[in-house]
Each structure stands twice: as C-alpha cells, then as structure tokens.
Amino acid sequence: KAVKEITSGKGILTRDKALELGSVGPTARASGVKIDVRRDDPYAAYAELQDKEYTILFGGDVYSRIYLRFIETAESFELIHKAMKNIPKGEIILPGGRVFVPASEGMGRVEAPRGELFHFIKTDSSNNPMRLKVKPPTYNNLPAVGEMLIGAKREDASLIISSIDPCFSCTER
C-alpha cells in the first residue's frame, strides 16, 4: 500500500508519447502500448509457449511500471514451467569447435527485461566482424524520461528515472 501511495501518479508517460518516443518493454506496456518481441515476432520456443494476450497497464506512472514488472516476473515463471514440461529427450550438449561463417550480415532481436534488444552484425570473408551494432532497450526508453519529469518534484526524479530500470553503460556509444 505504501509503495502504491508513493509511486502512483508520478512520472506519467501517456500511450501517445510512449509511441511517439519509441519506448519499448515494460516502459511502453505500462503506458498501454502492445509491444513485445516475444509475441510480435516469436523466436525460439515462444510461438509454442505464448498463449496469453499482452499484459498491459494504462496508468503510465511509476506504479504501473513497477506493478507490470511484478506481473511479468510471475508470467516468466509460468513460461519456464511450461518449457520444462516440453523439453525433448536426448543429448543437450552440442559438439564443440569453431564455426565458419561466410561473408554475410544478420540481425536479431529479443525481448530483454527492459524491452527490445537489437543486434546487427556484418562479417567479411576472414570470418571477422566488420561491423557490430547493439541497440539496448535503455536507448529507446531514455527519451521518455524527459517527458516523465515534466512537472515532477525534484525529490521524485530518482524514483521516476529508476522506474525505467535504465542501464546507462548500455547506451555508451
């Protein structure tokens, strides 16, 4: 109850602003945005494991971001239990050794705890990366902090900033 009183109504990010600023993960979903790589572009076993709709909240405040993370943590445990029941029998250790990748490029995205984590890699014929780009979710979510701080009290700033669970070193370019 105390957490709700302290965090409700603070650091509001509306759905429209979350979309405009490109917010991802719990930051966006706590503002009513249906965005989740596991559902939008299922990878690995997510296509078979996901049977629920998006979990979204509409408050857009610090409390909504905290509460959504609790909900998603419980949902993650459910997914783990489902996955464990469906693990196929057999060897789980892959043979070792180096893998040769011809000159090519590729990209991948996954839903990390903070939102979409994007990787791009380009290799040359020497099997060395020519280019590697990583875009962590904090990179997408930081612009929203400015919006959340409008009209906020100075003493609430650290609470509001922390509510997006930022990784500042992840945004180092």
PDB file of C-alpha atoms in Angstrom:
ATOM      1  CA  LYS A   1       0.000   0.000   0.000  1.00  0.00           C
ATOM      2  CA  ALA A   2       2.819   2.414   0.873  1.00  0.00           C
ATOM      3  CA  VAL A   3       4.558   1.742  -2.454  1.00  0.00           C
ATOM      4  CA  LYS A   4       1.355   2.499  -4.329  1.00  0.00           C
ATOM      5  CA  GLU A   5       0.876   5.764  -2.438  1.00  0.00           C
ATOM      6  CA  ILE A   6       4.463   6.869  -3.090  1.00  0.00           C
ATOM      7  CA  THR A   7       4.547   5.919  -6.791  1.00  0.00           C
ATOM      8  CA  SER A   8       1.016   6.485  -8.133  1.00  0.00           C
ATOM      9  CA  GLY A   9       0.554   9.455 -10.412  1.00  0.00           C
ATOM     10  CA  LYS A  10       4.284  10.180 -10.691  1.00  0.00           C
ATOM     11  CA  GLY A  11       6.367  10.151 -13.849  1.00  0.00           C
ATOM     12  CA  ILE A  12       3.428   9.734 -16.205  1.00  0.00           C
ATOM     13  CA  LEU A  13       4.109   8.652 -19.772  1.00  0.00           C
ATOM     14  CA  THR A  14       0.973   8.635 -21.918  1.00  0.00           C
ATOM     15  CA  ARG A  15       0.381   5.981 -24.556  1.00  0.00           C
ATOM     16  CA  ASP A  16       0.709   8.557 -27.334  1.00  0.00           C
ATOM     17  CA  LYS A  17       4.046   9.843 -26.004  1.00  0.00           C
ATOM     18  CA  ALA A  18       5.349   6.301 -25.487  1.00  0.00           C
ATOM     19  CA  LEU A  19       4.575   5.552 -29.142  1.00  0.00           C
ATOM     20  CA  GLU A  20       5.978   8.868 -30.366  1.00  0.00           C
ATOM     21  CA  LEU A  21       9.229   8.423 -28.427  1.00  0.00           C
ATOM     22  CA  GLY A  22       9.678   4.751 -29.405  1.00  0.00           C
ATOM     23  CA  SER A  23       9.509   3.328 -25.894  1.00  0.00           C
ATOM     24  CA  VAL A  24       9.822  -0.441 -25.557  1.00  0.00           C
ATOM     25  CA  GLY A  25       9.313  -3.189 -22.991  1.00  0.00           C
ATOM     26  CA  PRO A  26       7.648  -2.586 -19.636  1.00  0.00           C
ATOM     27  CA  THR A  27       8.056   1.171 -20.058  1.00  0.00           C
ATOM     28  CA  ALA A  28       5.772   1.066 -23.101  1.00  0.00           C
ATOM     29  CA  ARG A  29       3.443  -1.692 -21.875  1.00  0.00           C
ATOM     30  CA  ALA A  30       2.778   0.197 -18.607  1.00  0.00           C
ATOM     31  CA  SER A  31       1.517   3.043 -20.804  1.00  0.00           C
ATOM     32  CA  GLY A  32      -0.916   0.837 -22.744  1.00  0.00           C
ATOM     33  CA  VAL A  33       1.285   0.032 -25.757  1.00  0.00           C
ATOM     34  CA  LYS A  34       1.042  -3.518 -27.107  1.00  0.00           C
ATOM     35  CA  ILE A  35       4.692  -4.210 -27.902  1.00  0.00           C
ATOM     36  CA  ASP A  36       6.637  -7.358 -27.086  1.00  0.00           C
ATOM     37  CA  VAL A  37       9.085  -9.090 -29.441  1.00  0.00           C
ATOM     38  CA  ARG A  38       8.127 -12.486 -27.973  1.00  0.00           C
ATOM     39  CA  ARG A  39       4.596 -12.015 -29.321  1.00  0.00           C
ATOM     40  CA  ASP A  40       5.163  -9.676 -32.278  1.00  0.00           C
ATOM     41  CA  ASP A  41       7.969 -11.747 -33.823  1.00  0.00           C
ATOM     42  CA  PRO A  42       8.184 -15.025 -31.843  1.00  0.00           C
ATOM     43  CA  TYR A  43      11.582 -16.691 -31.701  1.00  0.00           C
ATOM     44  CA  ALA A  44      12.890 -19.909 -30.160  1.00  0.00           C
ATOM     45  CA  ALA A  45      10.020 -21.621 -28.302  1.00  0.00           C
ATOM     46  CA  TYR A  46       7.908 -18.506 -27.711  1.00  0.00           C
ATOM     47  CA  ALA A  47       5.499 -19.319 -30.544  1.00  0.00           C
ATOM     48  CA  GLU A  48       4.508 -22.521 -28.722  1.00  0.00           C
ATOM     49  CA  LEU A  49       4.680 -21.136 -25.182  1.00  0.00           C
ATOM     50  CA  GLN A  50       2.758 -17.867 -25.501  1.00  0.00           C
ATOM     51  CA  ASP A  51      -0.965 -18.399 -25.155  1.00  0.00           C
ATOM     52  CA  LYS A  52      -1.978 -15.184 -23.416  1.00  0.00           C
ATOM     53  CA  GLU A  53      -2.668 -11.722 -24.716  1.00  0.00           C
ATOM     54  CA  TYR A  54      -0.259  -8.921 -23.962  1.00  0.00           C
ATOM     55  CA  THR A  55      -0.128  -7.832 -20.353  1.00  0.00           C
ATOM     56  CA  ILE A  56      -0.506  -4.081 -20.482  1.00  0.00           C
ATOM     57  CA  LEU A  57      -1.458  -1.425 -17.977  1.00  0.00           C
ATOM     58  CA  PHE A  58      -2.758   2.038 -18.713  1.00  0.00           C
ATOM     59  CA  GLY A  59      -1.584   4.191 -15.786  1.00  0.00           C
ATOM     60  CA  GLY A  60       1.714   5.149 -17.402  1.00  0.00           C
ATOM     61  CA  ASP A  61       3.112   6.111 -13.990  1.00  0.00           C
ATOM     62  CA  VAL A  62       5.898   4.768 -11.772  1.00  0.00           C
ATOM     63  CA  TYR A  63       3.460   2.438 -10.004  1.00  0.00           C
ATOM     64  CA  SER A  64       2.291   0.933 -13.312  1.00  0.00           C
ATOM     65  CA  ARG A  65       5.883   0.272 -14.393  1.00  0.00           C
ATOM     66  CA  ILE A  66       6.716  -1.403 -11.065  1.00  0.00           C
ATOM     67  CA  TYR A  67       3.485  -3.421 -10.936  1.00  0.00           C
ATOM     68  CA  LEU A  68       3.855  -4.577 -14.544  1.00  0.00           C
ATOM     69  CA  ARG A  69       7.334  -5.935 -13.773  1.00  0.00           C
ATOM     70  CA  PHE A  70       5.886  -7.991 -10.910  1.00  0.00           C
ATOM     71  CA  ILE A  71       3.187  -9.376 -13.219  1.00  0.00           C
ATOM     72  CA  GLU A  72       5.739 -10.173 -15.930  1.00  0.00           C
ATOM     73  CA  THR A  73       8.030 -11.892 -13.424  1.00  0.00           C
ATOM     74  CA  ALA A  74       5.172 -14.235 -12.454  1.00  0.00           C
ATOM     75  CA  GLU A  75       4.394 -14.826 -16.146  1.00  0.00           C
ATOM     76  CA  SER A  76       8.059 -15.695 -16.741  1.00  0.00           C
ATOM     77  CA  PHE A  77       7.873 -18.397 -14.082  1.00  0.00           C
ATOM     78  CA  GLU A  78       4.786 -19.830 -15.837  1.00  0.00           C
ATOM     79  CA  LEU A  79       6.681 -19.879 -19.148  1.00  0.00           C
ATOM     80  CA  ILE A  80       9.645 -21.623 -17.518  1.00  0.00           C
ATOM     81  CA  HIS A  81       7.359 -24.328 -16.097  1.00  0.00           C
ATOM     82  CA  LYS A  82       5.699 -24.827 -19.499  1.00  0.00           C
ATOM     83  CA  ALA A  83       9.064 -25.016 -21.243  1.00  0.00           C
ATOM     84  CA  MET A  84      10.427 -27.530 -18.742  1.00  0.00           C
ATOM     85  CA  LYS A  85       7.456 -29.838 -19.367  1.00  0.00           C
ATOM     86  CA  ASN A  86       8.135 -29.765 -23.115  1.00  0.00           C
ATOM     87  CA  ILE A  87      11.902 -30.257 -23.208  1.00  0.00           C
ATOM     88  CA  PRO A  88      12.597 -33.094 -25.655  1.00  0.00           C
ATOM     89  CA  LYS A  89      14.557 -36.146 -24.546  1.00  0.00           C
ATOM     90  CA  GLY A  90      18.110 -36.654 -25.747  1.00  0.00           C
ATOM     91  CA  GLU A  91      21.516 -35.037 -25.727  1.00  0.00           C
ATOM     92  CA  ILE A  92      21.671 -31.410 -24.757  1.00  0.00           C
ATOM     93  CA  ILE A  93      25.365 -30.806 -25.322  1.00  0.00           C
ATOM     94  CA  LEU A  94      26.291 -29.636 -28.797  1.00  0.00           C
ATOM     95  CA  PRO A  95      29.606 -30.646 -30.340  1.00  0.00           C
ATOM     96  CA  GLY A  96      32.322 -28.019 -29.895  1.00  0.00           C
ATOM     97  CA  GLY A  97      34.618 -26.452 -32.416  1.00  0.00           C
ATOM     98  CA  ARG A  98      34.808 -23.306 -34.463  1.00  0.00           C
ATOM     99  CA  VAL A  99      32.039 -22.368 -36.803  1.00  0.00           C
ATOM    100  CA  PHE A 100      32.914 -20.694 -40.092  1.00  0.00           C
ATOM    101  CA  VAL A 101      30.500 -18.028 -41.213  1.00  0.00           C
ATOM    102  CA  PRO A 102      30.892 -16.781 -44.792  1.00  0.00           C
ATOM    103  CA  ALA A 103      30.813 -13.060 -45.524  1.00  0.00           C
ATOM    104  CA  SER A 104      27.311 -12.025 -44.626  1.00  0.00           C
ATOM    105  CA  GLU A 105      25.202  -9.896 -42.365  1.00  0.00           C
ATOM    106  CA  GLY A 106      22.385 -10.574 -39.999  1.00  0.00           C
ATOM    107  CA  MET A 107      20.239  -9.097 -37.311  1.00  0.00           C
ATOM    108  CA  GLY A 108      18.382 -10.364 -34.331  1.00  0.00           C
ATOM    109  CA  ARG A 109      16.056  -9.004 -31.716  1.00  0.00           C
ATOM    110  CA  VAL A 110      14.908 -10.435 -28.445  1.00  0.00           C
ATOM    111  CA  GLU A 111      12.717  -9.233 -25.613  1.00  0.00           C
ATOM    112  CA  ALA A 112      15.119  -8.467 -22.772  1.00  0.00           C
ATOM    113  CA  PRO A 113      13.842  -7.498 -19.297  1.00  0.00           C
ATOM    114  CA  ARG A 114      13.951  -3.801 -20.257  1.00  0.00           C
ATOM    115  CA  GLY A 115      12.463  -4.289 -23.748  1.00  0.00           C
ATOM    116  CA  GLU A 116      13.679  -4.981 -27.261  1.00  0.00           C
ATOM    117  CA  LEU A 117      17.403  -5.720 -27.558  1.00  0.00           C
ATOM    118  CA  PHE A 118      18.643  -5.435 -31.150  1.00  0.00           C
ATOM    119  CA  HIS A 119      21.893  -6.795 -32.670  1.00  0.00           C
ATOM    120  CA  PHE A 120      23.295  -6.329 -36.172  1.00  0.00           C
ATOM    121  CA  ILE A 121      26.500  -7.982 -37.400  1.00  0.00           C
ATOM    122  CA  LYS A 122      28.354  -7.889 -40.700  1.00  0.00           C
ATOM    123  CA  THR A 123      31.258 -10.267 -41.386  1.00  0.00           C
ATOM    124  CA  ASP A 124      33.829 -10.435 -44.143  1.00  0.00           C
ATOM    125  CA  SER A 125      35.407 -13.474 -45.779  1.00  0.00           C
ATOM    126  CA  SER A 126      38.017 -13.637 -42.989  1.00  0.00           C
ATOM    127  CA  ASN A 127      35.283 -14.616 -40.512  1.00  0.00           C
ATOM    128  CA  ASN A 128      35.932 -11.420 -38.534  1.00  0.00           C
ATOM    129  CA  PRO A 129      33.167  -8.987 -37.698  1.00  0.00           C
ATOM    130  CA  MET A 130      33.366  -5.858 -39.835  1.00  0.00           C
ATOM    131  CA  ARG A 131      30.526  -4.151 -38.014  1.00  0.00           C
ATOM    132  CA  LEU A 132      28.598  -4.876 -34.874  1.00  0.00           C
ATOM    133  CA  LYS A 133      25.755  -2.717 -33.670  1.00  0.00           C
ATOM    134  CA  VAL A 134      23.885  -3.291 -30.440  1.00  0.00           C
ATOM    135  CA  LYS A 135      20.869  -1.216 -29.500  1.00  0.00           C
ATOM    136  CA  PRO A 136      19.803  -1.898 -25.916  1.00  0.00           C
ATOM    137  CA  PRO A 137      16.282  -1.095 -24.673  1.00  0.00           C
ATOM    138  CA  THR A 138      17.505   1.774 -22.491  1.00  0.00           C
ATOM    139  CA  TYR A 139      18.491   3.593 -25.682  1.00  0.00           C
ATOM    140  CA  ASN A 140      14.802   3.600 -26.687  1.00  0.00           C
ATOM    141  CA  ASN A 141      13.455   4.326 -23.211  1.00  0.00           C
ATOM    142  CA  LEU A 142      15.709   7.210 -22.123  1.00  0.00           C
ATOM    143  CA  PRO A 143      13.944   9.849 -24.256  1.00  0.00           C
ATOM    144  CA  ALA A 144      10.751   9.128 -22.305  1.00  0.00           C
ATOM    145  CA  VAL A 145      12.393  10.168 -19.033  1.00  0.00           C
ATOM    146  CA  GLY A 146      12.336  13.819 -20.106  1.00  0.00           C
ATOM    147  CA  GLU A 147       8.592  13.532 -20.641  1.00  0.00           C
ATOM    148  CA  MET A 148       8.115  11.773 -17.290  1.00  0.00           C
ATOM    149  CA  LEU A 149       9.986  14.512 -15.429  1.00  0.00           C
ATOM    150  CA  ILE A 150       7.802  17.366 -16.689  1.00  0.00           C
ATOM    151  CA  GLY A 151       6.119  18.884 -13.642  1.00  0.00           C
ATOM    152  CA  ALA A 152       7.752  16.412 -11.249  1.00  0.00           C
ATOM    153  CA  LYS A 153       9.115  17.375  -7.857  1.00  0.00           C
ATOM    154  CA  ARG A 154      12.897  17.318  -7.543  1.00  0.00           C
ATOM    155  CA  GLU A 155      12.729  14.641  -4.836  1.00  0.00           C
ATOM    156  CA  ASP A 156      10.810  12.320  -7.194  1.00  0.00           C
ATOM    157  CA  ALA A 157      13.370  12.498 -10.018  1.00  0.00           C
ATOM    158  CA  SER A 158      15.447   9.477  -8.964  1.00  0.00           C
ATOM    159  CA  LEU A 159      12.277   7.410  -8.442  1.00  0.00           C
ATOM    160  CA  ILE A 160      10.999   8.337 -11.903  1.00  0.00           C
ATOM    161  CA  ILE A 161      14.332   7.677 -13.621  1.00  0.00           C
ATOM    162  CA  SER A 162      14.734   4.350 -11.811  1.00  0.00           C
ATOM    163  CA  SER A 163      11.264   3.252 -12.906  1.00  0.00           C
ATOM    164  CA  ILE A 164      12.513   2.554 -16.441  1.00  0.00           C
ATOM    165  CA  ASP A 165      15.329   0.404 -14.972  1.00  0.00           C
ATOM    166  CA  PRO A 166      17.975   2.239 -17.009  1.00  0.00           C
ATOM    167  CA  CYS A 167      21.339   0.770 -17.919  1.00  0.00           C
ATOM    168  CA  PHE A 168      23.405   3.874 -18.596  1.00  0.00           C
ATOM    169  CA  SER A 169      26.536   1.951 -19.565  1.00  0.00           C
ATOM    170  CA  CYS A 170      24.439   0.095 -22.165  1.00  0.00           C
ATOM    171  CA  THR A 171      23.869   3.356 -24.027  1.00  0.00           C
ATOM    172  CA  GLU A 172      27.578   4.202 -24.243  1.00  0.00           C
ATOM    173  CA  ARG A 173      28.406   4.609 -27.921  1.00  0.00           C
TER     174      ARG A 173
END
